[in-house]
Amino acid sequence: MPRLDQRRTPYFDVLQDYVTSGTIPFHTPGHKQGIGMHKRLRDFVGDNVLAIDLTQVGDLDDLNAPEPGGPIEQAHALAAQAWGADTTWFLVNGSTAGNQAMLMTALRPGDTVLLPRNSHKSATSALIMSAALPVYMQPEVDHELHLDHCVTPETVRHALDAHPEAKAVFITSPTYYGATADLAAIEKIAHERGALLLADEAWGPHLHFHPELPPSATSIGADVCVNSTHKLLGAMSQGSMIHTRGERVDLGRLRSTLRIFQSTSPNLVLLASLDVARMQMATEGKALLDRTLELARDARRRLNAIPGVYCMGTDQVGRPGIAGYDETRLVITVRDIGYTGYEAARILQHRYNVQVELADLFNIVALASIGTTRDHIDQLVAAIGELGREDRPIDIYAPTGVLEDRLKKRSYRTPPTPKLVVTPREAFVSDHVEVPFKQSAGRVCAEVITPYPPGIPIVCPGEQLTDEIIDYLRLELRAGVHIQGPVDEQLRTIRVLP
Ligand SMILES: Cc1ncc(COP(=O)(O)O)c(C=O)c1O
């Protein structure tokens, strides 16, 4: 394929042409380029964004069935070349739709898929829809910082030894905490055994554009990879991409699967933002990321100079499950200055007007990106510096003492992955009954139950509850750990199969 001119923005251009042509809009959306929208919102968001909030009529093409050679196909080809992929599609329902389409394309009912136990919930929903059989791989856990990283190549190899029938290996890399997997080694192992490598790279749309960042999934030959362009680059929320490489994936099937998960009325402003975000990264991505890395490295150095504060970085590379590290991620451990991550995040928000992306028991996660300024970094570092100077008793386990017991004596271990009795799909589509949680041992769970941190489900739909799981989760609740997933988050009751 000849090199394409990455300065072009074919999809954004057709939207602008539509506006300058002065076309009279007898089509959706009903606000007719802003005229019918209430002034309060129109005045705030501005006329131009509403003028290109159009629908797929005339020359504006169709995301679900792009015209051969038309503006969407051109924008997709430019994106594929920018990310080193063979084909790319724009997504308007985030990487959620990307993961669902990727897994649904690769798997048939009853097929085995290997995936990390801490996969994003979009992977769980894909298991429900595809009726595939999950074999969960344990990610590496840093017990000291109480957070989870990637699965190792050894874990993938063992899982494939035990399940040679697996059709696909699904890997999350980077994680929320910035660790990347050894994708090159995993690619070899998966392909040697005839399994597809599917990469959830929602947190890595920028990796491809800077040599000092870990290698991207497309560069190491993952068969399919999903990027949340909106999470760290210039696209608008929900704007993501799915990339493919090689011949192993049935592209026709992927195209028809995407039609199931995407609206027939995609937001065209979003599509334009994906087109322009690609142009921006292809033409100036390296320089933008030079600056981002410089700011993030400066922040990390200054944060690590605050007594009691730790901001992980490339020093962690080589530890289990951390083959590489995305230095733009600022995971700030506040435990030793006497705060839980939850408390620190609340104080940063209310006292310093600084909003972080994520908080857990010991850490907060701040994202540096191409939109981060030096002033933002200075404010974050100054706020953490002030927290560090406060005279706090170093006693974050105080309310119950349970956590201290569990974490310090290491006397309480996560229960083993429970037995899968029925597929996640069967568990989801069957009738459910609510029973007291305390008496649910032996029942087949209909819900996902995930304590945060570290965000690894203790039980998933279709798995059998045990006394060990019940004791463990009750202890977690007593310790004030957040439980996500069940309808009754206090776990007085649980939904199980009849
Ligand atoms: C690892 C991972 N995969 C997929 C997703 C879904 O991405 P999106 O929000 O773009 O739908 C997320 C969202 O946070 C995620 O953390």
Coordinates of C-alpha atoms and ligand atoms in Angstrom, one line a residue:
M1 CA 0.0 0.0 0.0
P2 CA 1.5 3.4 -0.9
R3 CA 2.0 5.9 1.9
L4 CA -1.1 7.9 2.4
D5 CA -1.1 11.7 3.1
Q6 CA -1.7 11.7 6.8
R7 CA -2.5 15.4 6.8
R8 CA -5.8 14.6 5.1
T9 CA -9.1 14.4 7.1
P10 CA -11.6 12.9 4.6
Y11 CA -14.4 12.5 7.0
F12 CA -14.2 15.8 8.8
D13 CA -14.0 17.4 5.3
V14 CA -17.3 16.0 4.0
L15 CA -19.0 17.3 7.2
Q16 CA -17.6 20.8 6.6
D17 CA -18.5 20.7 2.9
Y18 CA -22.1 19.8 3.9
V19 CA -22.2 22.9 6.1
T20 CA -20.7 25.3 3.6
S21 CA -23.1 23.9 0.9
G22 CA -26.0 25.4 2.8
T23 CA -28.1 22.2 2.3
I24 CA -31.7 22.4 3.7
P25 CA -31.9 19.6 6.2
F26 CA -35.1 17.6 6.0
H27 CA -33.4 14.7 8.0
T28 CA -32.4 13.8 11.5
P29 CA -31.4 15.0 14.0
G30 CA -34.4 17.1 14.9
H31 CA -32.5 20.1 16.1
K32 CA -31.6 20.8 12.4
Q33 CA -28.0 21.9 12.9
G34 CA -28.9 23.7 16.1
I35 CA -31.9 25.8 15.0
G36 CA -34.3 23.8 17.1
M37 CA -32.1 23.3 20.1
H38 CA -32.8 25.2 23.2
K39 CA -30.6 28.4 23.4
R40 CA -29.2 27.3 26.8
L41 CA -27.3 24.4 25.4
R42 CA -26.8 25.9 21.9
D43 CA -25.1 29.0 23.3
F44 CA -22.9 26.9 25.5
V45 CA -21.7 24.4 23.0
G46 CA -21.6 26.7 20.0
D47 CA -23.1 26.6 16.6
N48 CA -20.3 24.8 14.7
V49 CA -20.5 21.5 16.7
L50 CA -24.3 21.4 16.1
A51 CA -23.9 22.3 12.4
I52 CA -21.9 19.0 11.9
D53 CA -24.2 16.9 14.2
L54 CA -25.8 15.4 11.1
T55 CA -27.0 12.0 10.0
Q56 CA -25.6 9.6 7.4
V57 CA -27.4 11.0 4.3
G58 CA -26.2 12.0 0.9
D59 CA -22.4 12.2 0.7
L60 CA -22.0 11.7 4.4
D61 CA -21.5 7.9 3.9
D62 CA -22.6 5.1 6.2
L63 CA -20.4 3.7 9.1
N64 CA -22.1 0.4 8.9
A65 CA -21.7 0.0 5.1
P66 CA -19.1 2.5 3.9
E67 CA -19.1 3.4 0.2
P68 CA -16.1 1.8 -1.6
G69 CA -13.6 4.6 -1.8
G70 CA -15.8 6.9 0.1
P71 CA -14.8 9.2 3.0
I72 CA -15.3 6.6 5.8
E73 CA -13.3 4.0 3.9
Q74 CA -10.6 6.6 3.3
A75 CA -10.5 7.6 7.0
H76 CA -10.3 3.9 8.0
A77 CA -7.4 3.3 5.6
L78 CA -5.5 6.4 7.0
A79 CA -6.1 5.1 10.5
A80 CA -4.9 1.6 9.7
Q81 CA -1.7 3.0 8.2
A82 CA -1.2 5.3 11.2
W83 CA -1.5 2.4 13.7
G84 CA 0.4 -0.1 11.6
A85 CA -2.7 -2.2 11.1
D86 CA -4.1 -3.9 7.9
T87 CA -7.6 -2.8 8.5
T88 CA -9.3 -0.3 11.0
W89 CA -12.9 0.5 11.9
F90 CA -14.1 3.5 13.8
L91 CA -16.3 2.7 16.9
V92 CA -18.9 5.0 18.4
N93 CA -19.7 2.9 21.4
G94 CA -16.2 2.9 22.9
S95 CA -13.9 -0.1 23.3
T96 CA -16.9 -1.8 25.0
A97 CA -18.3 -2.4 21.5
G98 CA -14.8 -3.2 20.2
N99 CA -14.2 -5.9 22.8
Q100 CA -17.7 -7.3 22.2
A101 CA -17.2 -7.4 18.4
M102 CA -13.7 -8.8 18.7
L103 CA -14.7 -11.7 20.9
M104 CA -18.0 -12.4 19.1
T105 CA -16.1 -12.6 15.8
A106 CA -13.5 -15.0 17.1
L107 CA -15.8 -17.4 19.1
R108 CA -18.7 -19.7 18.5
P109 CA -20.9 -21.2 21.1
G110 CA -18.9 -23.6 23.2
D111 CA -15.5 -22.4 22.1
T112 CA -12.9 -21.9 24.7
V113 CA -11.3 -18.5 25.3
L114 CA -8.4 -17.7 27.7
L115 CA -8.8 -14.4 29.3
P116 CA -7.4 -12.6 32.4
R117 CA -9.6 -12.9 35.5
N118 CA -9.5 -9.1 35.7
S119 CA -10.8 -8.5 32.2
H120 CA -13.1 -5.5 31.6
K121 CA -16.8 -6.1 31.9
S122 CA -17.2 -5.7 28.2
A123 CA -15.4 -9.1 27.9
T124 CA -17.9 -10.6 30.3
S125 CA -20.8 -9.3 28.3
A126 CA -19.2 -10.8 25.1
L127 CA -19.0 -14.2 26.9
I128 CA -22.7 -13.9 27.6
M129 CA -23.5 -13.0 24.0
S130 CA -21.2 -15.5 22.4
A131 CA -22.0 -18.5 24.7
A132 CA -18.2 -19.2 24.8
L133 CA -16.5 -21.0 27.6
P134 CA -14.1 -18.9 29.6
V135 CA -10.9 -20.2 31.1
Y136 CA -9.6 -17.5 33.4
M137 CA -5.9 -16.7 33.8
Q138 CA -4.7 -15.1 37.0
P139 CA -3.1 -11.7 36.5
E140 CA 0.0 -10.9 38.6
V141 CA -0.9 -9.1 41.8
D142 CA 1.3 -6.7 43.7
H143 CA 0.3 -7.5 47.3
E144 CA 2.4 -4.6 48.6
L145 CA 0.6 -1.9 46.5
H146 CA -2.6 -4.0 46.3
L147 CA -3.1 -3.7 42.6
D148 CA -3.1 -6.1 39.7
H149 CA -1.0 -6.2 36.6
C150 CA -0.9 -8.3 33.4
V151 CA -0.8 -12.0 32.9
T152 CA 2.6 -13.4 32.0
P153 CA 3.6 -15.5 29.0
E154 CA 4.2 -18.4 31.4
T155 CA 0.6 -18.2 32.6
V156 CA -0.6 -18.1 29.0
R157 CA 1.6 -21.1 28.1
H158 CA 0.3 -23.2 31.0
A159 CA -3.3 -22.3 30.2
L160 CA -2.8 -23.3 26.6
D161 CA -1.2 -26.6 27.8
A162 CA -4.2 -27.3 29.9
H163 CA -6.7 -26.1 27.1
P164 CA -5.2 -26.8 23.7
E165 CA -8.7 -26.5 22.3
A166 CA -8.7 -22.7 23.0
K167 CA -9.6 -20.7 20.0
A168 CA -8.4 -17.3 21.3
V169 CA -6.2 -15.6 23.9
F170 CA -7.6 -12.3 25.1
I171 CA -5.1 -10.0 26.8
T172 CA -5.5 -6.7 28.6
S173 CA -2.5 -4.4 28.0
P174 CA -1.9 -1.8 29.3
T175 CA -3.8 -2.2 32.5
Y176 CA -5.5 0.7 34.3
Y177 CA -2.3 1.1 36.3
G178 CA -0.1 1.4 33.2
A179 CA 1.6 -2.1 33.1
T180 CA 2.0 -3.7 29.7
A181 CA 2.2 -7.4 29.0
D182 CA 4.9 -9.2 27.1
L183 CA 2.7 -9.2 24.0
A184 CA 5.5 -10.3 21.7
A185 CA 6.1 -13.5 23.7
I186 CA 2.4 -14.1 24.1
E187 CA 1.9 -13.6 20.3
K188 CA 4.4 -16.4 19.6
I189 CA 2.8 -18.8 22.1
A190 CA -0.7 -18.2 21.0
H191 CA 0.0 -18.5 17.3
E192 CA 2.2 -21.6 17.7
R193 CA -0.9 -23.3 19.2
G194 CA -3.2 -21.9 16.5
A195 CA -5.1 -19.5 18.9
L196 CA -5.9 -15.9 17.9
L197 CA -4.4 -13.1 19.9
L198 CA -7.0 -10.5 20.8
A199 CA -5.7 -7.4 22.6
D200 CA -7.7 -5.1 24.8
E201 CA -5.5 -2.1 24.3
A202 CA -8.2 0.4 25.5
W203 CA -5.6 2.2 27.6
G204 CA -2.9 2.3 24.8
P205 CA -4.1 4.3 21.8
H206 CA -0.9 6.4 22.1
L207 CA 1.7 3.6 22.4
H208 CA 2.2 3.3 18.7
F209 CA 3.4 6.9 18.3
H210 CA 6.4 7.0 20.6
P211 CA 9.5 4.8 20.7
E212 CA 10.0 5.2 24.5
L213 CA 6.5 3.8 25.2
P214 CA 5.9 0.0 25.3
P215 CA 5.2 -1.6 21.9
S216 CA 1.7 -1.4 20.6
A217 CA -0.4 -4.5 20.0
T218 CA -0.5 -3.9 16.3
S219 CA 3.3 -3.7 16.1
I220 CA 3.8 -7.1 17.7
G221 CA 1.2 -8.7 15.4
A222 CA -1.9 -9.2 17.5
D223 CA -4.7 -10.4 15.3
V224 CA -7.2 -7.9 16.6
C225 CA -6.7 -5.0 18.9
V226 CA -9.1 -2.4 20.4
N227 CA -8.1 1.2 21.3
S228 CA -10.0 3.8 23.3
T229 CA -8.9 6.7 21.2
H230 CA -11.0 8.9 23.5
K231 CA -9.3 7.9 26.7
L232 CA -5.9 9.4 26.0
L233 CA -5.9 11.1 22.6
G234 CA -7.9 13.9 20.9
A235 CA -11.1 12.0 20.1
M236 CA -14.4 12.7 21.9
S237 CA -15.9 10.3 24.4
Q238 CA -17.0 6.9 23.0
G239 CA -14.7 7.3 20.0
S240 CA -12.6 4.2 19.7
M241 CA -11.0 2.0 17.0
I242 CA -10.6 -1.6 16.2
H243 CA -7.6 -2.7 14.2
T244 CA -6.7 -6.1 12.6
R245 CA -3.6 -7.6 11.3
G246 CA -3.0 -10.7 9.1
E247 CA -5.3 -13.2 7.7
R248 CA -6.4 -15.2 10.7
V249 CA -9.6 -13.2 11.4
D250 CA -12.6 -13.4 9.2
L251 CA -13.0 -9.7 8.3
G252 CA -16.5 -10.2 6.8
R253 CA -17.6 -11.6 10.1
L254 CA -16.1 -8.8 12.0
R255 CA -17.9 -6.3 9.8
S256 CA -21.3 -7.9 10.3
T257 CA -20.6 -8.3 14.0
L258 CA -19.8 -4.6 14.3
R259 CA -23.2 -3.8 12.8
I260 CA -24.8 -5.5 15.8
F261 CA -23.0 -3.3 18.3
Q262 CA -23.1 0.0 16.6
S263 CA -26.0 2.4 16.3
T264 CA -27.5 3.0 12.9
S265 CA -27.3 6.7 13.8
P266 CA -23.7 7.1 14.8
N267 CA -22.7 10.5 16.1
L268 CA -20.9 12.1 13.1
V269 CA -19.1 14.6 15.3
L270 CA -17.5 11.6 17.0
L271 CA -16.5 10.2 13.7
A272 CA -14.9 13.5 12.7
S273 CA -13.1 13.6 16.0
L274 CA -11.6 10.2 15.3
D275 CA -10.5 11.3 11.9
V276 CA -8.8 14.4 13.2
A277 CA -7.3 12.6 16.2
R278 CA -5.6 10.2 13.8
M279 CA -4.3 13.1 11.6
Q280 CA -3.0 14.8 14.8
M281 CA -1.1 11.7 16.0
A282 CA 0.2 10.7 12.6
T283 CA 1.5 14.2 11.9
E284 CA 2.7 15.4 15.3
G285 CA 2.2 12.5 17.7
K286 CA 5.8 12.0 18.5
A287 CA 6.3 15.7 19.5
L288 CA 3.0 15.7 21.5
L289 CA 4.1 12.6 23.4
D290 CA 7.6 14.0 23.9
R291 CA 6.0 16.8 25.8
T292 CA 3.6 14.5 27.7
L293 CA 6.4 12.2 28.7
E294 CA 8.5 15.1 29.9
L295 CA 5.6 16.4 32.0
A296 CA 4.8 13.0 33.4
R297 CA 8.4 12.2 34.2
D298 CA 8.8 15.5 35.9
A299 CA 5.7 14.9 37.9
R300 CA 6.9 11.4 38.9
R301 CA 10.3 12.7 40.0
R302 CA 8.7 15.5 42.1
L303 CA 6.1 13.2 43.6
N304 CA 8.7 10.6 44.6
A305 CA 10.6 13.4 46.3
I306 CA 7.7 13.9 48.7
P307 CA 8.4 11.8 51.9
G308 CA 6.0 8.9 52.1
V309 CA 4.7 9.2 48.5
Y310 CA 5.5 6.7 45.8
C311 CA 4.7 7.0 42.1
M312 CA 5.5 3.8 40.3
G313 CA 7.3 3.9 36.9
T314 CA 9.8 2.0 34.8
D315 CA 11.5 0.9 38.1
Q316 CA 8.8 -1.8 38.2
V317 CA 9.5 -3.2 34.8
G318 CA 10.7 -6.8 35.0
R319 CA 8.5 -7.6 37.9
P320 CA 5.9 -10.3 37.3
G321 CA 3.2 -9.0 34.9
I322 CA 5.0 -5.8 34.1
A323 CA 6.9 -6.3 30.8
G324 CA 6.7 -2.6 30.1
Y325 CA 5.3 0.5 31.7
D326 CA 3.4 3.5 30.2
E327 CA 5.1 6.4 31.9
T328 CA 2.2 8.8 31.1
R329 CA 0.2 7.0 33.9
L330 CA 0.7 8.5 37.3
V331 CA -0.2 5.9 39.9
I332 CA 0.4 7.7 43.2
T333 CA 0.6 5.5 46.4
V334 CA -0.7 7.6 49.3
R335 CA -0.8 4.8 51.9
D336 CA 2.3 5.9 53.7
I337 CA 1.2 9.5 54.2
G338 CA -1.8 8.1 56.0
Y339 CA -4.6 8.3 53.4
T340 CA -6.6 5.7 51.5
G341 CA -6.7 6.4 47.8
Y342 CA -10.5 7.1 48.2
E343 CA -9.9 9.8 50.9
A344 CA -7.0 11.4 48.9
A345 CA -9.1 11.6 45.8
R346 CA -12.0 13.2 47.7
I347 CA -9.7 15.8 49.3
L348 CA -8.0 16.6 45.9
Q349 CA -11.4 17.1 44.4
H350 CA -13.0 19.2 47.1
R351 CA -10.0 21.2 48.5
Y352 CA -7.8 21.5 45.4
N353 CA -10.2 21.2 42.5
V354 CA -8.1 18.3 41.1
Q355 CA -10.0 15.3 39.8
V356 CA -8.2 12.0 39.3
E357 CA -9.3 9.2 37.1
L358 CA -9.4 6.4 39.7
A359 CA -8.9 5.8 43.4
D360 CA -8.4 2.5 45.2
L361 CA -7.4 1.5 48.7
F362 CA -3.8 2.7 48.6
N363 CA -3.5 4.6 45.3
I364 CA -4.9 7.3 43.1
V365 CA -4.4 7.2 39.3
A366 CA -3.9 10.5 37.4
L367 CA -3.7 10.4 33.6
A368 CA -1.2 12.6 31.9
S369 CA -2.0 13.0 28.2
I370 CA -1.5 15.2 25.2
G371 CA -4.0 17.6 26.8
T372 CA -2.1 17.9 30.1
T373 CA -0.4 21.2 30.8
R374 CA 2.5 22.1 33.1
D375 CA 0.1 24.1 35.3
H376 CA -2.1 20.9 35.7
I377 CA 1.0 19.0 36.8
D378 CA 2.2 21.7 39.2
Q379 CA -1.3 21.8 40.9
L380 CA -1.4 18.0 41.3
V381 CA 2.1 17.8 42.7
A382 CA 1.5 20.8 45.0
A383 CA -1.8 19.2 46.3
I384 CA -0.1 15.9 47.0
G385 CA 2.8 17.8 48.7
E386 CA 0.3 19.5 51.0
L387 CA -1.4 16.2 51.8
G388 CA 2.1 14.8 52.6
R389 CA 2.8 17.6 55.0
E390 CA -0.4 17.1 57.0
D391 CA 0.0 15.6 60.4
R392 CA -1.9 12.4 59.8
P393 CA -1.7 9.4 62.1
I394 CA -0.5 6.6 59.8
D395 CA -3.5 4.4 60.5
I396 CA -5.6 3.9 57.5
Y397 CA -6.7 0.5 58.6
A398 CA -8.1 1.8 61.8
P399 CA -11.9 1.5 61.3
T400 CA -11.9 -2.3 61.6
G401 CA -8.4 -3.6 61.9
V402 CA -9.5 -6.4 59.6
L403 CA -7.5 -5.2 56.6
E404 CA -4.4 -4.8 58.7
D405 CA -4.8 -8.3 59.9
R406 CA -5.3 -9.7 56.4
L407 CA -2.7 -7.6 54.6
K408 CA 0.0 -7.6 57.2
K409 CA -0.2 -11.2 58.4
R410 CA -1.1 -12.4 54.9
S411 CA -3.2 -14.9 56.6
Y412 CA -6.2 -14.5 54.3
R413 CA -5.8 -15.5 50.6
T414 CA -8.2 -14.9 47.7
P415 CA -10.2 -18.0 47.3
P416 CA -9.4 -20.2 44.2
T417 CA -11.3 -19.6 41.0
P418 CA -14.6 -21.4 41.6
K419 CA -15.9 -24.3 39.4
L420 CA -17.7 -23.2 36.3
V421 CA -21.0 -25.1 36.3
V422 CA -22.8 -23.5 33.4
T423 CA -21.6 -21.0 30.8
P424 CA -21.9 -17.2 31.6
R425 CA -24.5 -17.1 28.9
E426 CA -26.7 -19.8 30.5
A427 CA -26.3 -18.2 33.9
F428 CA -27.3 -14.8 32.5
V429 CA -30.3 -15.9 30.4
S430 CA -31.8 -18.3 32.9
D431 CA -34.3 -17.3 35.6
H432 CA -32.7 -16.0 38.8
V433 CA -33.7 -16.2 42.4
E434 CA -32.5 -14.1 45.3
V435 CA -31.2 -16.0 48.3
P436 CA -29.5 -14.9 51.6
F437 CA -25.8 -14.6 50.7
K438 CA -24.7 -16.3 53.9
Q439 CA -26.6 -19.5 52.9
S440 CA -25.6 -19.5 49.2
A441 CA -22.8 -22.1 49.3
G442 CA -23.3 -24.7 46.5
R443 CA -25.6 -22.4 44.5
V444 CA -24.7 -21.3 40.9
C445 CA -24.0 -17.6 40.9
A446 CA -25.8 -15.4 38.4
E447 CA -23.8 -12.2 39.1
V448 CA -20.2 -11.0 38.9
I449 CA -18.8 -10.0 42.3
T450 CA -15.7 -7.9 42.2
P451 CA -14.0 -6.3 45.2
Y452 CA -12.1 -3.1 44.4
P453 CA -9.1 -3.2 44.7
P454 CA -7.7 -5.0 43.1
G455 CA -10.7 -5.5 40.7
I456 CA -10.4 -9.2 40.2
P457 CA -13.8 -11.0 40.3
I458 CA -14.1 -13.5 43.1
V459 CA -17.1 -15.1 41.4
C460 CA -18.5 -14.8 37.8
P461 CA -21.9 -15.8 36.3
G462 CA -22.1 -19.6 36.1
E463 CA -19.7 -20.3 38.9
Q464 CA -20.4 -22.2 42.1
L465 CA -20.4 -20.3 45.4
T466 CA -18.4 -21.9 48.2
D467 CA -18.2 -21.2 52.0
E468 CA -14.7 -19.9 51.4
I469 CA -16.0 -17.3 48.9
I470 CA -18.7 -16.3 51.3
D471 CA -16.3 -15.9 54.3
Y472 CA -13.8 -14.0 52.1
L473 CA -16.4 -11.5 50.7
R474 CA -18.0 -10.9 54.1
L475 CA -14.5 -10.0 55.5
E476 CA -13.9 -7.7 52.5
L477 CA -17.2 -5.9 53.2
R478 CA -16.4 -5.6 56.9
A479 CA -13.1 -4.0 55.9
G480 CA -15.0 -1.4 53.9
V481 CA -13.8 -2.7 50.5
H482 CA -16.1 -1.6 47.6
I483 CA -17.9 -4.6 46.0
Q484 CA -19.0 -4.1 42.4
G485 CA -21.4 -6.1 40.4
P486 CA -24.2 -7.6 42.5
V487 CA -27.6 -6.0 42.6
D488 CA -27.3 -6.0 46.4
E489 CA -23.9 -4.4 46.9
Q490 CA -24.0 -5.1 50.6
L491 CA -24.4 -8.8 49.8
R492 CA -27.2 -9.4 52.2
T493 CA -28.7 -11.4 49.2
I494 CA -27.3 -12.7 46.0
R495 CA -28.9 -13.8 42.7
V496 CA -28.4 -17.4 41.9
L497 CA -29.9 -20.0 39.5
P498 CA -33.0 -21.7 40.8
Ligands
LIG1 C1 -9.3 -2.4 30.0 C2 -10.6 -1.8 29.5 N1 -11.1 -2.3 28.4 C3 -12.2 -1.7 27.8 C4 -12.8 -0.6 28.4 C5 -14.0 0.0 27.7 O1 -13.7 1.1 27.1 P1 -14.7 2.3 26.6 O2 -15.0 3.1 27.9 O3 -14.0 3.0 25.5 O4 -16.0 1.6 26.2 C6 -12.3 -0.1 29.5 C7 -12.9 1.1 30.2 O5 -12.5 1.6 31.1 C8 -11.1 -0.7 30.1 O6 -10.6 -0.2 31.3

